[in-house]
Short mmCIF file of N, CA and C and ligand atoms in Angstrom, two decimals:
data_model
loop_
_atom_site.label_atom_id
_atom_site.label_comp_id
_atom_site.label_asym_id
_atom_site.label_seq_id
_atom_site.Cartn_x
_atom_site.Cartn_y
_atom_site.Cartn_z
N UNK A 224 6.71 12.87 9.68
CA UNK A 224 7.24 12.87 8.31
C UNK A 224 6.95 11.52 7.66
N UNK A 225 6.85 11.46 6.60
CA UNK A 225 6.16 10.25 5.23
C UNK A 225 6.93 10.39 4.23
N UNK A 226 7.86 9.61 4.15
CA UNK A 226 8.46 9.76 2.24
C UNK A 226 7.80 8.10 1.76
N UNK A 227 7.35 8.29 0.98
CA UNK A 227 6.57 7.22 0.66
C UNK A 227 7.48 6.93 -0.58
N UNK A 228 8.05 6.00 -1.34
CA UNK A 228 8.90 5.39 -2.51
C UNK A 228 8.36 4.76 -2.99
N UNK A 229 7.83 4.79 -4.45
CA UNK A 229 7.08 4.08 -5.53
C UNK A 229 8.43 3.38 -6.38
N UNK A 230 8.06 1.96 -6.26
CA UNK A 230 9.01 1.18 -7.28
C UNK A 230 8.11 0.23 -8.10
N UNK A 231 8.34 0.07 -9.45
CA UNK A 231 7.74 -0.62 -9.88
C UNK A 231 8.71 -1.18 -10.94
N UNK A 232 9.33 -2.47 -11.09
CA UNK A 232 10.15 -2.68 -12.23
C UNK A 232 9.42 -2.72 -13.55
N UNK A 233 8.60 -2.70 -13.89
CA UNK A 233 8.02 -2.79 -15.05
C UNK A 233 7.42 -1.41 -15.57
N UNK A 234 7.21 -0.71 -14.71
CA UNK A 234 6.30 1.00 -15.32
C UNK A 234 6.92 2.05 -14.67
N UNK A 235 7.93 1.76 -13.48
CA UNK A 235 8.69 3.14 -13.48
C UNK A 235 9.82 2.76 -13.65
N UNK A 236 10.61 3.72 -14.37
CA UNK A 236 12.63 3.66 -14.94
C UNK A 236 12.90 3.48 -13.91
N UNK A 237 12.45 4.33 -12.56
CA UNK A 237 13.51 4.19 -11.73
C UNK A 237 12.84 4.94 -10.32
N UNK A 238 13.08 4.47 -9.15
CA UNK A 238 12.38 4.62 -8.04
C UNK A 238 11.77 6.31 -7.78
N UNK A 239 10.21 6.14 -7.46
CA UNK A 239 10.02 7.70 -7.05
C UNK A 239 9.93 7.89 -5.39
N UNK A 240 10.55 9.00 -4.69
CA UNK A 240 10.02 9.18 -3.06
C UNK A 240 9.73 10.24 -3.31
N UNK A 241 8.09 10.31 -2.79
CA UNK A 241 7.47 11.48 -2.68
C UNK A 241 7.25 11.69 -0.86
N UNK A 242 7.32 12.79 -0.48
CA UNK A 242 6.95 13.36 0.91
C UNK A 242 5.58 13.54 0.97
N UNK A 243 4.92 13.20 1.97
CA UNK A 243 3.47 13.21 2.23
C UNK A 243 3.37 14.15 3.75
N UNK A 244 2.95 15.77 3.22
CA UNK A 244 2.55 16.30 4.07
C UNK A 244 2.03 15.73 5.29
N UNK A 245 1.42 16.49 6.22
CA UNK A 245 0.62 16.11 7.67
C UNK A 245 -1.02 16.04 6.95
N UNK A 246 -1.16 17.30 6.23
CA UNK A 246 -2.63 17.38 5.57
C UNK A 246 -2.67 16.40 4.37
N UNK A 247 -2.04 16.01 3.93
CA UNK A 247 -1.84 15.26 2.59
C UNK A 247 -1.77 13.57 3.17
N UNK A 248 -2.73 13.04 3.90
CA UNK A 248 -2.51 11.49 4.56
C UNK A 248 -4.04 11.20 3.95
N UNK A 249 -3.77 11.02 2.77
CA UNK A 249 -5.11 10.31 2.05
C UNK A 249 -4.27 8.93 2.13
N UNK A 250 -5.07 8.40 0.67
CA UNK A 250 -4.60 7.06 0.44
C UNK A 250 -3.27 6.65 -0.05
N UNK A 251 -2.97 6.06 -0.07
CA UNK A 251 -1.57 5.52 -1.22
C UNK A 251 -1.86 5.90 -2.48
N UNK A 252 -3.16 5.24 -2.67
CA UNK A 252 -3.40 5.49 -3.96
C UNK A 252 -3.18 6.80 -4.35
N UNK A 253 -4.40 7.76 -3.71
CA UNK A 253 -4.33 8.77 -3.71
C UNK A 253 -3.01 9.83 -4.52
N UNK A 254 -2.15 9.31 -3.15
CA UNK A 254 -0.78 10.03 -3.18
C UNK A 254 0.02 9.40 -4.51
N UNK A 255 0.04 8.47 -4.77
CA UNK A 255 0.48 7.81 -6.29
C UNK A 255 -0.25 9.03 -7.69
N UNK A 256 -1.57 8.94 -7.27
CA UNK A 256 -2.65 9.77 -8.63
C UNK A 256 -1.84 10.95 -8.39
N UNK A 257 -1.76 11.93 -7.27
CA UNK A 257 -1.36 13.49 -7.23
C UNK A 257 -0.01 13.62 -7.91
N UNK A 258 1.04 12.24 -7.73
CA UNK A 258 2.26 12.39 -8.19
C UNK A 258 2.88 11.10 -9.46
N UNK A 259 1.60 11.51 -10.48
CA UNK A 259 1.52 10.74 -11.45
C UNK A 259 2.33 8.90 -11.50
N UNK A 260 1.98 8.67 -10.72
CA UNK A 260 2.48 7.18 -10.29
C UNK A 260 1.51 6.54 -10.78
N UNK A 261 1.75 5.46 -11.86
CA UNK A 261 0.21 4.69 -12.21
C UNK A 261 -0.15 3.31 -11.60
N UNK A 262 0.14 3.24 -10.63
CA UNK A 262 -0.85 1.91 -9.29
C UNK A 262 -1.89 1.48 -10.32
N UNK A 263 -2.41 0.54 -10.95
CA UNK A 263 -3.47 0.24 -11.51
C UNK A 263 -4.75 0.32 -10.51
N UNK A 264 -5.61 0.93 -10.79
CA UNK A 264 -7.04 0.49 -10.23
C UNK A 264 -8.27 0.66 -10.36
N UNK A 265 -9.33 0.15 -10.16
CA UNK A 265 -10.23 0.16 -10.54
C UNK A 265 -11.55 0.87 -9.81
N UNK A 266 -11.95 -0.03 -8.73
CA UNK A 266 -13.10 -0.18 -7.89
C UNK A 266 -12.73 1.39 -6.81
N UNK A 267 -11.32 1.61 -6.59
CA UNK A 267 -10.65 2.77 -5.52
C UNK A 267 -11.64 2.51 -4.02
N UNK A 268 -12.32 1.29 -3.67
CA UNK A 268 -13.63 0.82 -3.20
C UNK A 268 -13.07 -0.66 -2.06
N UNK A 269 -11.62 -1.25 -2.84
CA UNK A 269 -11.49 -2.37 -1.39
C UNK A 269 -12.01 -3.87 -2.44
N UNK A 270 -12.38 -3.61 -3.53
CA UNK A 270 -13.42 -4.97 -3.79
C UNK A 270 -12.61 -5.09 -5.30
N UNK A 271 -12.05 -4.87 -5.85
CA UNK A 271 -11.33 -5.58 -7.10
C UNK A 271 -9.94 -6.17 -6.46
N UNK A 272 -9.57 -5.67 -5.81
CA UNK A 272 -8.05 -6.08 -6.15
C UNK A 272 -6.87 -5.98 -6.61
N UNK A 273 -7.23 -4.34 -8.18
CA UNK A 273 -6.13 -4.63 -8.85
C UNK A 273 -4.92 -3.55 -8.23
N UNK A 274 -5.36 -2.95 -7.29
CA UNK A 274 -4.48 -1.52 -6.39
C UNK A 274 -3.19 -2.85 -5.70
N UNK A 275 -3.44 -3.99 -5.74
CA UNK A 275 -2.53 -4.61 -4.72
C UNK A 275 -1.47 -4.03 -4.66
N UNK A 276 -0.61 -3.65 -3.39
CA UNK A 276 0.91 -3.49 -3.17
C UNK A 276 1.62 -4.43 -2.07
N UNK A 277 2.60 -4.28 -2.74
CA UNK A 277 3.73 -5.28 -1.54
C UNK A 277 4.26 -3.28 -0.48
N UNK A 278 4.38 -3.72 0.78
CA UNK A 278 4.68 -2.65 1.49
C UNK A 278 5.76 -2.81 2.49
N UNK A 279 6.98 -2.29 2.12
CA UNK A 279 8.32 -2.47 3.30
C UNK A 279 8.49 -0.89 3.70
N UNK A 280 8.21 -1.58 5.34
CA UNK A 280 8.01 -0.11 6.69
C UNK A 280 9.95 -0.07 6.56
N UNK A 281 9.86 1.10 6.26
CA UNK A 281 11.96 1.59 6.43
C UNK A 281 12.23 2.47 7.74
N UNK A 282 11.22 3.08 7.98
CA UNK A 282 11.52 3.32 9.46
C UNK A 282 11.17 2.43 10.29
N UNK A 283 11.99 2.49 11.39
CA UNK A 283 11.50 1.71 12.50
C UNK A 283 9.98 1.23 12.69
N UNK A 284 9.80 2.37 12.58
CA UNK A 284 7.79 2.59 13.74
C UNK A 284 7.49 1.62 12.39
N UNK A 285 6.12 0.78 12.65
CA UNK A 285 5.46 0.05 11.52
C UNK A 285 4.22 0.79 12.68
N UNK A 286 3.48 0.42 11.38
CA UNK A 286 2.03 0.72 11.50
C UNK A 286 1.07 0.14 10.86
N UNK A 287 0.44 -0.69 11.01
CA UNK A 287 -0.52 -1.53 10.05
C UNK A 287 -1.71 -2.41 10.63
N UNK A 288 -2.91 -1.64 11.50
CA UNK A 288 -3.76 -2.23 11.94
C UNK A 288 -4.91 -1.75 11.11
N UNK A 289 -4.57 -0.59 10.42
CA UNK A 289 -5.92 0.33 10.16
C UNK A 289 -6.54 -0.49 8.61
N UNK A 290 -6.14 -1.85 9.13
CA UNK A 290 -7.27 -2.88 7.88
C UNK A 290 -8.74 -3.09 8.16
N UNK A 291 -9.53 -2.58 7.11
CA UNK A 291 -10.85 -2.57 7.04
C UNK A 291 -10.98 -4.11 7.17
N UNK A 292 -12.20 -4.75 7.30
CA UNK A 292 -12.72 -5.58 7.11
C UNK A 292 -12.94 -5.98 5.66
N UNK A 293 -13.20 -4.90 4.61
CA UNK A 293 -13.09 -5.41 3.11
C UNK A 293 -11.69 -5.59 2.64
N UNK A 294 -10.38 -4.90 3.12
CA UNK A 294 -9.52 -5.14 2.96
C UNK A 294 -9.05 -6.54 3.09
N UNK A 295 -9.41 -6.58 4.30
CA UNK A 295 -9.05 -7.91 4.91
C UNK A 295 -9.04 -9.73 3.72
N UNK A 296 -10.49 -9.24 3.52
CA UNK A 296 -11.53 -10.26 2.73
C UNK A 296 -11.04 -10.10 1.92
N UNK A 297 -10.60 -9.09 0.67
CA UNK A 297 -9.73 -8.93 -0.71
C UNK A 297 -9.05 -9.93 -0.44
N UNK A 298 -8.13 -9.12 0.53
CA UNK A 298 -6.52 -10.01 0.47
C UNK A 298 -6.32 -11.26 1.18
N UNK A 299 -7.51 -11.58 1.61
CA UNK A 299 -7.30 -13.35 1.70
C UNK A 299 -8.20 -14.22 0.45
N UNK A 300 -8.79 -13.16 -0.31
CA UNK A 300 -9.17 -14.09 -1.05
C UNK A 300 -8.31 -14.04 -2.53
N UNK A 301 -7.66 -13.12 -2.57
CA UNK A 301 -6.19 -13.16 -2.93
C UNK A 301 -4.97 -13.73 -2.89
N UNK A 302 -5.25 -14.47 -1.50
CA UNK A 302 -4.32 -15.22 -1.18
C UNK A 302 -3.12 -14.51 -0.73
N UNK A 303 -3.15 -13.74 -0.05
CA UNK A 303 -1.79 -12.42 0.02
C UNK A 303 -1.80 -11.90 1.62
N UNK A 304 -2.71 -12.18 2.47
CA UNK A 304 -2.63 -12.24 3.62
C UNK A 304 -3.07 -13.78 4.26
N UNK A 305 -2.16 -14.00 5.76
CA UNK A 305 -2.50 -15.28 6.25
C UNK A 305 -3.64 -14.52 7.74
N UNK A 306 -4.18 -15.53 8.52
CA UNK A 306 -4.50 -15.01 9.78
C UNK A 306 -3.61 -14.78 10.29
N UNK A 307 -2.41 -15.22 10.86
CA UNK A 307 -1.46 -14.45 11.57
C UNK A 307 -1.04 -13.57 11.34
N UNK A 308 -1.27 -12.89 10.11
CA UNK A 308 -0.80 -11.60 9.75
C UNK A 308 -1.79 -10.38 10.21
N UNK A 309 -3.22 -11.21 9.97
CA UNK A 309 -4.26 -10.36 10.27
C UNK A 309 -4.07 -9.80 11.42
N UNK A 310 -4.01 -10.60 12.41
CA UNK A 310 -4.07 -11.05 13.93
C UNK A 310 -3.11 -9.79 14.53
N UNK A 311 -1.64 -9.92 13.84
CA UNK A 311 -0.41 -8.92 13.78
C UNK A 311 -0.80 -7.85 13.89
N UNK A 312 -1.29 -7.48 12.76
CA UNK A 312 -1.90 -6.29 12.33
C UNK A 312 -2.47 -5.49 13.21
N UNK A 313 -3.74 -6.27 13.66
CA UNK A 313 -4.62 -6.19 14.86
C UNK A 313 -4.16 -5.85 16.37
N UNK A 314 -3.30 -6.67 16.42
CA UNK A 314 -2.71 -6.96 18.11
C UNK A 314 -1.65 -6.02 18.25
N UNK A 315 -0.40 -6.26 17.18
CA UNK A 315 0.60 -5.66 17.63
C UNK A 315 0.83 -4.70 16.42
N UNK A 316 0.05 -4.19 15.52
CA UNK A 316 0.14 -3.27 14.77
C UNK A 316 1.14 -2.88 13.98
N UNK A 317 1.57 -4.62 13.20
CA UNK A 317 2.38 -4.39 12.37
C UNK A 317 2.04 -4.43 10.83
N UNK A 318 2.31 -4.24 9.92
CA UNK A 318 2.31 -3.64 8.45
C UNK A 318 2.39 -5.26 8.15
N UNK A 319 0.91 -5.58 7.35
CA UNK A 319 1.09 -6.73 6.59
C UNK A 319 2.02 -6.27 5.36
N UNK A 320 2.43 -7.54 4.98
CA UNK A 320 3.63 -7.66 3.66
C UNK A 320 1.93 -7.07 2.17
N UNK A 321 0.87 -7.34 1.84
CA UNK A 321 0.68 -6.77 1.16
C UNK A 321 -0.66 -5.94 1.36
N UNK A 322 -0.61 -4.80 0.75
CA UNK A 322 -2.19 -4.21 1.09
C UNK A 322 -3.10 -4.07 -0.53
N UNK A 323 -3.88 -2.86 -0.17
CA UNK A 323 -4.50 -2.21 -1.58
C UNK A 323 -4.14 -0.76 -1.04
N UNK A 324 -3.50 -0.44 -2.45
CA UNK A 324 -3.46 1.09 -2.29
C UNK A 324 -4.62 1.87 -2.09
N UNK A 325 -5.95 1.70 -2.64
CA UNK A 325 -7.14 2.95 -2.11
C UNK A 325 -7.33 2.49 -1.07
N UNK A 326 -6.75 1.29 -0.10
CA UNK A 326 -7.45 1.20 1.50
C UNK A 326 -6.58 1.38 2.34
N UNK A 327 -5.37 1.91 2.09
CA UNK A 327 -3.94 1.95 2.84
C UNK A 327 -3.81 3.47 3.48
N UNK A 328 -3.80 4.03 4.18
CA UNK A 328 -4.13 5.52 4.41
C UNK A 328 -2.51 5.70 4.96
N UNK A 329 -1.78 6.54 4.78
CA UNK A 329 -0.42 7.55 4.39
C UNK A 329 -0.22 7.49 5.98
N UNK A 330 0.77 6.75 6.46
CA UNK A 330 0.83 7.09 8.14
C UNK A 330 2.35 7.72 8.62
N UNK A 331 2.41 8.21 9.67
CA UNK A 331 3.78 8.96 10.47
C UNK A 331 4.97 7.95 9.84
N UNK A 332 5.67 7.32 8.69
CA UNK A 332 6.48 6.56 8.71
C UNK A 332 6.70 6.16 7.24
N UNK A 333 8.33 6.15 7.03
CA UNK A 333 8.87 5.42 5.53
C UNK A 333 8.80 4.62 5.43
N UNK A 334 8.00 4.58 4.13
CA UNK A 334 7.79 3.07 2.84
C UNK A 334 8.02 3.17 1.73
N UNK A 335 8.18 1.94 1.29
CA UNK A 335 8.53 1.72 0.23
C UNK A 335 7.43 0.90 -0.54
N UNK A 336 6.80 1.25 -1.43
CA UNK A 336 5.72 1.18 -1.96
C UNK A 336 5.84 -0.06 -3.50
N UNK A 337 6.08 -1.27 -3.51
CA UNK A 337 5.90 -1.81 -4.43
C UNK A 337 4.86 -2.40 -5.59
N UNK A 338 4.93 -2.20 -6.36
CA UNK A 338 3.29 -2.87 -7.11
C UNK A 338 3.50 -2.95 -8.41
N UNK A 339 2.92 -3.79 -9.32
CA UNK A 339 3.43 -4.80 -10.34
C UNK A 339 3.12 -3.82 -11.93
N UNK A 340 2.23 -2.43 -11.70
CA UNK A 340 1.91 -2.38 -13.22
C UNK A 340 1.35 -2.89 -14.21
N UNK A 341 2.07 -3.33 -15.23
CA UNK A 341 1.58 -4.18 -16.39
C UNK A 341 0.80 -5.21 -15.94
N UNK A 342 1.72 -5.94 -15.12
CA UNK A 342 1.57 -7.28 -14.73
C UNK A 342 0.42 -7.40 -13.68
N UNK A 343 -0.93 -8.05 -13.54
CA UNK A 343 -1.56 -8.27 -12.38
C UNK A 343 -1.79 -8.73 -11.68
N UNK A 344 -1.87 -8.98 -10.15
CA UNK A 344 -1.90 -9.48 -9.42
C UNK A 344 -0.41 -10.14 -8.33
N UNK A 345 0.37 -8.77 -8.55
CA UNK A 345 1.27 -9.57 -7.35
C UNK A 345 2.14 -8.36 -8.15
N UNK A 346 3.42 -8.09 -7.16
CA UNK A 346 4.38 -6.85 -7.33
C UNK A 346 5.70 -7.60 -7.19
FE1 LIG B 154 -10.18 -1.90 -6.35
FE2 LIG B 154 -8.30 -0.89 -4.72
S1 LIG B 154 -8.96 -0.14 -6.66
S2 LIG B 154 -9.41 -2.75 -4.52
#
């Protein structure tokens, strides 16, 4: 099970949790577009930047190794991941504090999905 929670203080009134089927584990993004959530983005590609989200795991289980290598490179040149986070990620497969929604893929576990709207570059 996936209830994924879109908050955004600036573009939504008020928090959305959508359930993300077993067949339905696309992207964040993705799952934002199907349930009219507007994530800004551009490239949907790993290489702009403007999908950034802040991401808090609410169930127990975290999950967060499945960072591409362009992901990676975004968000340090973003300034929004450290190496030890990478490393985390990697080793012990925990959920960096921020991703990109088109590179984030929908996993077994509740989040809470933050991201800035209007405003760019940080949630
Ligand atoms: Fe460009 Fe996600 S839309 S990095």
């Amino acid at each position: 099970m996936a209830n994924v929670t879109f908050s955004s203080k600036h573009t939504l009134p008020k928090d959305v949790t959508v359930y993300a089927v077993a067949g339905d584990r696309g992207t964040i993004l993705s799952l934002a577009e199907k349930n009219k959530i507007p994530i800004p983005f551009e490239c949907r590609d790993g290489e702009c930047g403007s999908c950034l989200i802040e991401v808090v795991t609410l169930t127990g289980k975290t999950m967060g190794s499945a960072l591409t290598e362009k992901e990676k490179s975004m968000l340090k040149s973003l300034g929004k991941i450290t190496t030890a986070e990478i490393d985390n990620a990697v080793t012990n497969d925990v959920m960096p504090k921020y991703r990109l929604a088109c590179q984030t893929i929908v996993r077994d576990q509740d989040i809470l999905v933050k991201f800035a709207g209007d405003e760019p570059g940080g949630s």
